[in-house]
Tab-separated table of C-alpha atoms in Angstrom:
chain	number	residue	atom	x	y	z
A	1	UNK	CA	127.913	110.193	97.908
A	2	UNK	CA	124.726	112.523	98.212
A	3	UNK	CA	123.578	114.532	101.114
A	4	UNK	CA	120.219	114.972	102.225
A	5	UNK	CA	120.038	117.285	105.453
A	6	UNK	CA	119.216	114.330	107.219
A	7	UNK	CA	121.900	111.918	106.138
A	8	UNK	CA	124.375	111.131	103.826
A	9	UNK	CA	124.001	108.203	101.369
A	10	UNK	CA	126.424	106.344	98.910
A	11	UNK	CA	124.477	104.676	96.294
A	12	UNK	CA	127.212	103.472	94.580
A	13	UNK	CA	127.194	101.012	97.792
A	14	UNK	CA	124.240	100.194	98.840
A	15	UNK	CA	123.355	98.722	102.221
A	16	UNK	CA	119.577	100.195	103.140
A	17	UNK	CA	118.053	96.951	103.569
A	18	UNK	CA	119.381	94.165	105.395
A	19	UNK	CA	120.303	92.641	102.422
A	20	UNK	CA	123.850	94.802	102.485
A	21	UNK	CA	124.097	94.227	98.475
A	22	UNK	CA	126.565	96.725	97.905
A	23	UNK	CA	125.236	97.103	94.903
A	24	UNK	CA	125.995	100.172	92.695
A	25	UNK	CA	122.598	101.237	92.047
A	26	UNK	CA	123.632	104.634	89.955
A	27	UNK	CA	124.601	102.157	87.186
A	28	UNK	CA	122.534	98.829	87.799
A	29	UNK	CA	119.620	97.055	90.530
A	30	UNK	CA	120.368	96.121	93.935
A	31	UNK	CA	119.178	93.026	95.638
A	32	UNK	CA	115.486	95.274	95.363
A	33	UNK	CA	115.720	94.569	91.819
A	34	UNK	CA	115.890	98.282	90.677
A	35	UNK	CA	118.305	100.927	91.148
A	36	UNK	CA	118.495	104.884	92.713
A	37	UNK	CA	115.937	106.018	90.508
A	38	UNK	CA	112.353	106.004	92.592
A	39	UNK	CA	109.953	103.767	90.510
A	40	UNK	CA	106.978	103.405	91.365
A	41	UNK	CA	102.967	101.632	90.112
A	42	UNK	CA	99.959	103.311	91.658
A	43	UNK	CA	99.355	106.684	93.485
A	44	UNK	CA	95.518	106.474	94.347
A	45	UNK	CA	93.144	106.412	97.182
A	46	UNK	CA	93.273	102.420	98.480
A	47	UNK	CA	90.035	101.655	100.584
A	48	UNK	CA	91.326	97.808	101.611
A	49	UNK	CA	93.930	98.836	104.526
A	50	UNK	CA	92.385	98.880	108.269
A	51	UNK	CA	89.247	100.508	108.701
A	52	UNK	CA	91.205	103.637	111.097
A	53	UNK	CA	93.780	103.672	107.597
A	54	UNK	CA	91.499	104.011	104.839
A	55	UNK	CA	88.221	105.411	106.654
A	56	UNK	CA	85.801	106.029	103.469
A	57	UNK	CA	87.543	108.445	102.122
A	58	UNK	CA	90.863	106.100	101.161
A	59	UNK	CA	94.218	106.031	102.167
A	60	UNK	CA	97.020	108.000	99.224
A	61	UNK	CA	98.869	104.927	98.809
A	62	UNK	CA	102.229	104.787	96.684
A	63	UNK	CA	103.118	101.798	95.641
A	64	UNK	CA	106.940	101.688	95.290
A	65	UNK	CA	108.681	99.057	92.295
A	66	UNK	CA	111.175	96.123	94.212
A	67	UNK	CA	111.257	94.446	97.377
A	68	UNK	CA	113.706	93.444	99.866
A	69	UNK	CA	112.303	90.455	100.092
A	70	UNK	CA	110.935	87.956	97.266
A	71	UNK	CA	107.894	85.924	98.663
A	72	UNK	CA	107.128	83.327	96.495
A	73	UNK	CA	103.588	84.250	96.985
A	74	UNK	CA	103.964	87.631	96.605
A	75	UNK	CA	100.169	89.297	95.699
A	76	UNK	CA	102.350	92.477	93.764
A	77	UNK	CA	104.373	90.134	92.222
A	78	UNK	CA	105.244	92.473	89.150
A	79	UNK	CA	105.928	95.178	90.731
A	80	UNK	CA	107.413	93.531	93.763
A	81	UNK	CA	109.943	92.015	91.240
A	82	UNK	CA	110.720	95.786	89.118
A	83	UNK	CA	108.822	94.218	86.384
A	84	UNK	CA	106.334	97.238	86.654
A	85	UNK	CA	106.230	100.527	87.265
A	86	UNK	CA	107.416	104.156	86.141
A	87	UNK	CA	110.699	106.090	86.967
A	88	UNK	CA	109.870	109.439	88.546
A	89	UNK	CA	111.572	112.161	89.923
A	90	UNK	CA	111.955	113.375	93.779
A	91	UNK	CA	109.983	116.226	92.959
A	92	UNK	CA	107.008	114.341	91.103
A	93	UNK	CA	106.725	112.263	93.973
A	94	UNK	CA	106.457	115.390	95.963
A	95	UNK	CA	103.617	116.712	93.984
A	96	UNK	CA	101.826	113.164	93.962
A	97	UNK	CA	101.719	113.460	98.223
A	98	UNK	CA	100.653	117.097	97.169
A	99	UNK	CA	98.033	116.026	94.975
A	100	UNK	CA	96.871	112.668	97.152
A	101	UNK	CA	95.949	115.107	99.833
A	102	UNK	CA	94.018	117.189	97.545
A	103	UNK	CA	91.581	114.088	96.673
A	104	UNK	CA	91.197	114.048	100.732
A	105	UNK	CA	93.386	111.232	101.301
A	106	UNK	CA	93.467	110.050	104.931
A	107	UNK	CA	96.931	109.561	104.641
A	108	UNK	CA	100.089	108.954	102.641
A	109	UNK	CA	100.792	105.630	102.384
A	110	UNK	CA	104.132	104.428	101.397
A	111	UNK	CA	103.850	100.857	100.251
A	112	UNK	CA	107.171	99.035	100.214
A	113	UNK	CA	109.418	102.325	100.539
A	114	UNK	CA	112.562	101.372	102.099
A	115	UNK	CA	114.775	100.750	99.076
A	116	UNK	CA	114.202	104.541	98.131
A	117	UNK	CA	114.295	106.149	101.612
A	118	UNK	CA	116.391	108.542	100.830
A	119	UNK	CA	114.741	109.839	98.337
A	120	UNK	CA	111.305	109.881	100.015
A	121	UNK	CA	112.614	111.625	103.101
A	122	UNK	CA	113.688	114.096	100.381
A	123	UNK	CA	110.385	114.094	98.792
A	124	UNK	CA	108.053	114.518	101.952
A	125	UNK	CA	110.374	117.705	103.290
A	126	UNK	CA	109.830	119.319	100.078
A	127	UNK	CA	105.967	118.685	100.368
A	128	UNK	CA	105.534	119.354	104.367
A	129	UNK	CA	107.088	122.946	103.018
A	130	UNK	CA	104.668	123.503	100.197
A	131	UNK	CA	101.368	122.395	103.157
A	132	UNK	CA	101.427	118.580	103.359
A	133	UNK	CA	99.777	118.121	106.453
A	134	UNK	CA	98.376	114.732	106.541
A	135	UNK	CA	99.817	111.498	108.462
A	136	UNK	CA	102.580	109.722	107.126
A	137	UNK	CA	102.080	105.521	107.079
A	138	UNK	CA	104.971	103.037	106.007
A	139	UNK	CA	103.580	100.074	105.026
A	140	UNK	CA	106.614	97.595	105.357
A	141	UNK	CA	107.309	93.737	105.531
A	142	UNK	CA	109.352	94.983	108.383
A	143	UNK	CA	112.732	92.868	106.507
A	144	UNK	CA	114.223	96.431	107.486
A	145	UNK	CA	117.563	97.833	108.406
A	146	UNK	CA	116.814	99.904	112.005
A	147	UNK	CA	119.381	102.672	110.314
A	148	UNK	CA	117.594	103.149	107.187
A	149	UNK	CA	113.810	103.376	109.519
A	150	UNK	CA	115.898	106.036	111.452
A	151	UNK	CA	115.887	108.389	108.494
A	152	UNK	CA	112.471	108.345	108.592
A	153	UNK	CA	111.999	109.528	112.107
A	154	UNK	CA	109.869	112.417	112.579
A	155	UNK	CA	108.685	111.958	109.127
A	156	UNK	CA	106.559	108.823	109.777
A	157	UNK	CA	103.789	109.036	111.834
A	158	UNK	CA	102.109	105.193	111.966
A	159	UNK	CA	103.788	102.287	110.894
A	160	UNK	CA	102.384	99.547	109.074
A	161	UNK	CA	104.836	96.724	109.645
A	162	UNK	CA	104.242	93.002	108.574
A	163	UNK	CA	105.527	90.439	111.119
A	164	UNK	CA	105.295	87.090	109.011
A	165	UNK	CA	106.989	84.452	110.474
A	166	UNK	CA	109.067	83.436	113.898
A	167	UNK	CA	110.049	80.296	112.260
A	168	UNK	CA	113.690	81.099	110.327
A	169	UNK	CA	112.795	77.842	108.379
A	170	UNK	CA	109.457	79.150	106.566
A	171	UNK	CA	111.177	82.916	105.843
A	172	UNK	CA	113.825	81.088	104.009
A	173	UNK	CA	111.377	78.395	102.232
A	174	UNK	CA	108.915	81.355	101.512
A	175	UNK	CA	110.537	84.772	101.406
A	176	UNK	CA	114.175	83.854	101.178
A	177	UNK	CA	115.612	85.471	104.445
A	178	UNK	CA	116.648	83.039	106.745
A	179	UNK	CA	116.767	85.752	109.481
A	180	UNK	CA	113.452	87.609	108.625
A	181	UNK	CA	112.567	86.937	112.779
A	182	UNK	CA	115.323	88.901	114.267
A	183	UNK	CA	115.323	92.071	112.175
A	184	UNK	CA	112.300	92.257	111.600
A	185	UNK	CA	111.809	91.943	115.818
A	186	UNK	CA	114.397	95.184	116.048
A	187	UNK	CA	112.573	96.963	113.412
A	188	UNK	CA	109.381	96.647	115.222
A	189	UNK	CA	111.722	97.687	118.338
A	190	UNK	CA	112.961	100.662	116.393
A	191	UNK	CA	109.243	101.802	114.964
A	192	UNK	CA	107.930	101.494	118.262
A	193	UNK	CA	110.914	103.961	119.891
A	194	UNK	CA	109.766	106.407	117.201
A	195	UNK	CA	105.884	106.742	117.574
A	196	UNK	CA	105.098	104.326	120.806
A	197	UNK	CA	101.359	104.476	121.613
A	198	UNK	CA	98.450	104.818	118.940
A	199	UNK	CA	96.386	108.138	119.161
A	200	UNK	CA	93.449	109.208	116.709
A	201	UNK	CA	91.711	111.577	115.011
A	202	UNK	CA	89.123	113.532	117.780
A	203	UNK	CA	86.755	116.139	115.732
A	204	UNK	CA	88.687	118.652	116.015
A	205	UNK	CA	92.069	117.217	115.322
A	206	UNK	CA	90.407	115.541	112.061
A	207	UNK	CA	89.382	119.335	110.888
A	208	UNK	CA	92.833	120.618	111.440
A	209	UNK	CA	94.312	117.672	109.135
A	210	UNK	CA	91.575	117.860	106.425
A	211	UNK	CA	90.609	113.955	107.668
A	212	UNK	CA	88.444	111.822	108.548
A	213	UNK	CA	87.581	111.500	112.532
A	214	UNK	CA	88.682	108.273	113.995
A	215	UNK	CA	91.810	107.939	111.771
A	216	UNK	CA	95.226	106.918	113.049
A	217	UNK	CA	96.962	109.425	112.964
A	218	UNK	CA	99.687	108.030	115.258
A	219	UNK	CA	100.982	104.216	116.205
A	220	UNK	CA	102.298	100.606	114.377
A	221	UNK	CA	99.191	97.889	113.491
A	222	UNK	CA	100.879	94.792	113.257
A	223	UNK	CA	99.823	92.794	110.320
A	224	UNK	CA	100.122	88.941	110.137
A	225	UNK	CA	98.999	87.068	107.020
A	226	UNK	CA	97.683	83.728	107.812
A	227	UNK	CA	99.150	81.169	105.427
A	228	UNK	CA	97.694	77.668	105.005
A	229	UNK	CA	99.417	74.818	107.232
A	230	UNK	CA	101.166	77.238	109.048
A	231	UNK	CA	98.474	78.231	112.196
A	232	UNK	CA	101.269	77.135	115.105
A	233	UNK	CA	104.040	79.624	113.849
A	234	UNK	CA	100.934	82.317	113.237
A	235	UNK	CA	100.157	81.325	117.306
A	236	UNK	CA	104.190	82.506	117.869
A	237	UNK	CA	104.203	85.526	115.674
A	238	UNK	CA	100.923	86.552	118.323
A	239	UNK	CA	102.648	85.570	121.488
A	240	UNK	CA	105.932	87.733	120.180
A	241	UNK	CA	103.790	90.679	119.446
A	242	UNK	CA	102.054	90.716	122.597
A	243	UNK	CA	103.913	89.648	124.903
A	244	UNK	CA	106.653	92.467	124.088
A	245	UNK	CA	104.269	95.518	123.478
A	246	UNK	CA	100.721	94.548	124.706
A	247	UNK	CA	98.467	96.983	123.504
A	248	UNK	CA	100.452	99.313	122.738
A	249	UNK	CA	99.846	98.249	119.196
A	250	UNK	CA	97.099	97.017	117.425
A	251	UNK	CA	97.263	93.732	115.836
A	252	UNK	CA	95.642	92.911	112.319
A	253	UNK	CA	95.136	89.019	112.109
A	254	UNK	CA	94.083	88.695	107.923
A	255	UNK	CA	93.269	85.696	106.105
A	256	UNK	CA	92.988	87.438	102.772
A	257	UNK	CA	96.037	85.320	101.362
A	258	UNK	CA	95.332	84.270	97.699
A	259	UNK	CA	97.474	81.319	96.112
A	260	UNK	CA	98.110	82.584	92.481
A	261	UNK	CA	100.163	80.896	89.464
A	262	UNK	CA	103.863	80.991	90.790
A	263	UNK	CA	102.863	79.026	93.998
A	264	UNK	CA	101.514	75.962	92.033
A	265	UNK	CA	104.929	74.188	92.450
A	266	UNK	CA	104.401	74.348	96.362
A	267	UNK	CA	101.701	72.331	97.471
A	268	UNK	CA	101.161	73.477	100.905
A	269	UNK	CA	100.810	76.968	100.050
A	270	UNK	CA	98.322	76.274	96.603
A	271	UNK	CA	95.158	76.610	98.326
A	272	UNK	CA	93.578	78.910	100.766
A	273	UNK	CA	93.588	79.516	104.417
A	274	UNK	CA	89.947	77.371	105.652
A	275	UNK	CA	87.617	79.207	107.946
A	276	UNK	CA	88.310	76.558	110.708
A	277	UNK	CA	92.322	77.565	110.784
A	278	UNK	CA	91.434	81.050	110.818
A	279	UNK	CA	89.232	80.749	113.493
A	280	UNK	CA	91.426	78.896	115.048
A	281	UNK	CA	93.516	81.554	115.018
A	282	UNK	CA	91.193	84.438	116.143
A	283	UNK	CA	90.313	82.407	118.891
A	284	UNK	CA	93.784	82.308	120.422
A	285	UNK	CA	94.220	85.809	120.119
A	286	UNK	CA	91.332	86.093	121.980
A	287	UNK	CA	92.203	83.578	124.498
A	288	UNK	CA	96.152	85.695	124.608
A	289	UNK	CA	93.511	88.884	125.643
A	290	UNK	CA	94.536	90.543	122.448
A	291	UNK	CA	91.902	93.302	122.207
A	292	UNK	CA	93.067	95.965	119.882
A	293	UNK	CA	92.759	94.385	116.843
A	294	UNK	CA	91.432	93.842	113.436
A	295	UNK	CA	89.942	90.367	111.886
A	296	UNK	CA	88.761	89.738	108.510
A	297	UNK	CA	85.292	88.645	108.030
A	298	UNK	CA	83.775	86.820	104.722
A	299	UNK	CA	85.428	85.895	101.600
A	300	UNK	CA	88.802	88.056	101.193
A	301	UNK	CA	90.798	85.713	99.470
A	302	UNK	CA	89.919	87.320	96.289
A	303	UNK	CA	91.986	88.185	92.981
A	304	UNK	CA	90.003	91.217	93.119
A	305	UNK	CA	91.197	92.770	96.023
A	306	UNK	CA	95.277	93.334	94.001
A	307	UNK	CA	95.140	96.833	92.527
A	308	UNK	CA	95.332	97.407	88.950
A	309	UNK	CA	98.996	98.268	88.437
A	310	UNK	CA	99.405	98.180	84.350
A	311	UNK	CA	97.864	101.687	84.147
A	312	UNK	CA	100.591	103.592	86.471
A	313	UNK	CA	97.270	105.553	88.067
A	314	UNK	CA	98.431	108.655	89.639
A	315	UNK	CA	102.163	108.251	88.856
């Protein structure tokens, strides 16, 4: 067992995610694919998130090793698997939120975090001590336990939570988790007890922070992927969203979905999302009276757009 003044955590059974492994992760990987040890890829300012994440500036995103889930068409495939990435210690990720905010990051963005939650907790109370000061954004597929997103309350200040399918059919074809829909629905429940409405930067608040104005600095965006063939469950994951919370969050509608290699087996998914489903799709939110919201414009669907990870930048 190890304490944290928060919590208390036995990772010689491990049940953060709603995976429940049990896993001993001091002496092997969990169902993440890595054990208690934080790994992690790339610690550098990330300008593709939502315009009110990255600003111009960039958003300090940490890209953690493992996932809960395993999408077969996972963009951060490597790292998503623990093929890549570097073992670090609490306190080097401490510095590396330290030293994000020093190259005027907007934010620290956690990218895939809730496998080491524990030890992040850890790592931001060390850093809010030594004068980190800027927002705190997990970036999750929302396949989340609502225990393990409660050890991050108070520390997280937006939440960046996928919501890919309502269909339990496609998570299990596509992500393997027949019941992505209904946790990820209570973790949205659970982020949205924690920070409820957005809020952003004014002037002033933006000078206290060292950011940029206009940031958000508290709230969830929503993020759906389109995926190709699938526009009628995208219509469902919209009605969910806004039907329970309104606009009470903002709602990022993307079409950047790029089919590489280890989809080629899986016809429906090797190709990409066509401007007339994505309009499609834009118009309905429209129609629904969605209005807080980001679309994607022009060609996204690019290789170019998935970070460099073999260098371990920042880490």
């Amino acid at each position: 067992m190890e304490e944290n003044k928060h919590f208390t955590i036995d990772w010689t059974n491990c049940r953060l995610c709603p995976r429940e492994c049990g896993a001993d992760r001091t002496r092997g990987f969990g169902a993440c694919k890595v054990g208690n040890t934080i790994t992690a890829a790339r610690a550098a300012l990330h300008m593709w998130e939502e315009p009110c994440i990255s600003g111009n500036n960039g958003s300090g995103a940490v890209f953690f090793s493992g996932c809960t889930l395993r999408c077969v068409f996972c963009q951060n495939h490597d790292i998503a698997a623990g093929l890549n990435g570097k073992e670090i210690s609490t306190e080097r990720l401490r510095d590396i939120f330290l030293e994000l905010q020093d190259k005027k990051a907007n934010n620290i963005n956690l990218v895939t975090p809730s496998h080491y939650v524990p030890r992040i907790a850890a790592a931001l109370d060390m850093a809010k001590q030594q004068g980190l000061k800027i927002p705190i954004v997990y970036n999750t597929s929302s396949y989340e336990n609502v225990d393990t997103l409660k050890m991050m309350d108070g520390l997280t200040d937006v939440y960046l939570p996928d919501m890919k399918y309502t269909d339990n059919r496609l998570s299990m074809r596509y992500s393997y988790a027949r019941d992505y829909f209904d946790v990820a629905a209570k973790a949205l429940e659970e982020m949205y007890r924690q920070v409820e409405n957005p809020v952003f930067a004014d002037k002033d608040t933006a000078k206290q922070l060292g950011i940029e104005e206009d940031m958000m600095i508290k709230g969830i965006i929503v993020r759906h992927l389109c995926l190709p063939g699938q526009i009628e469950d995208s219509k469902r994951v919209l009605d969910y969203v806004y039907e329970n919370y309104g606009d009470a969050v903002y709602i990022s509608i993307m079409n950047q979905y790029t089919p590489l290699d280890n989809v080629k087996d899986i016809p429906e998914l090797n190709r990409r999302v066509t401007d007339e489903e994505y309009s499609e799709l834009i118009d309905y939110a429209q129609n629904l009276g969605i209005v807080n919201g980001f679309i994607q414009e022009g060609t996204t669907a690019l290789e170019s757009f998935i970070p460099d990870f073999g260098s371990y930048e920042g880490v």
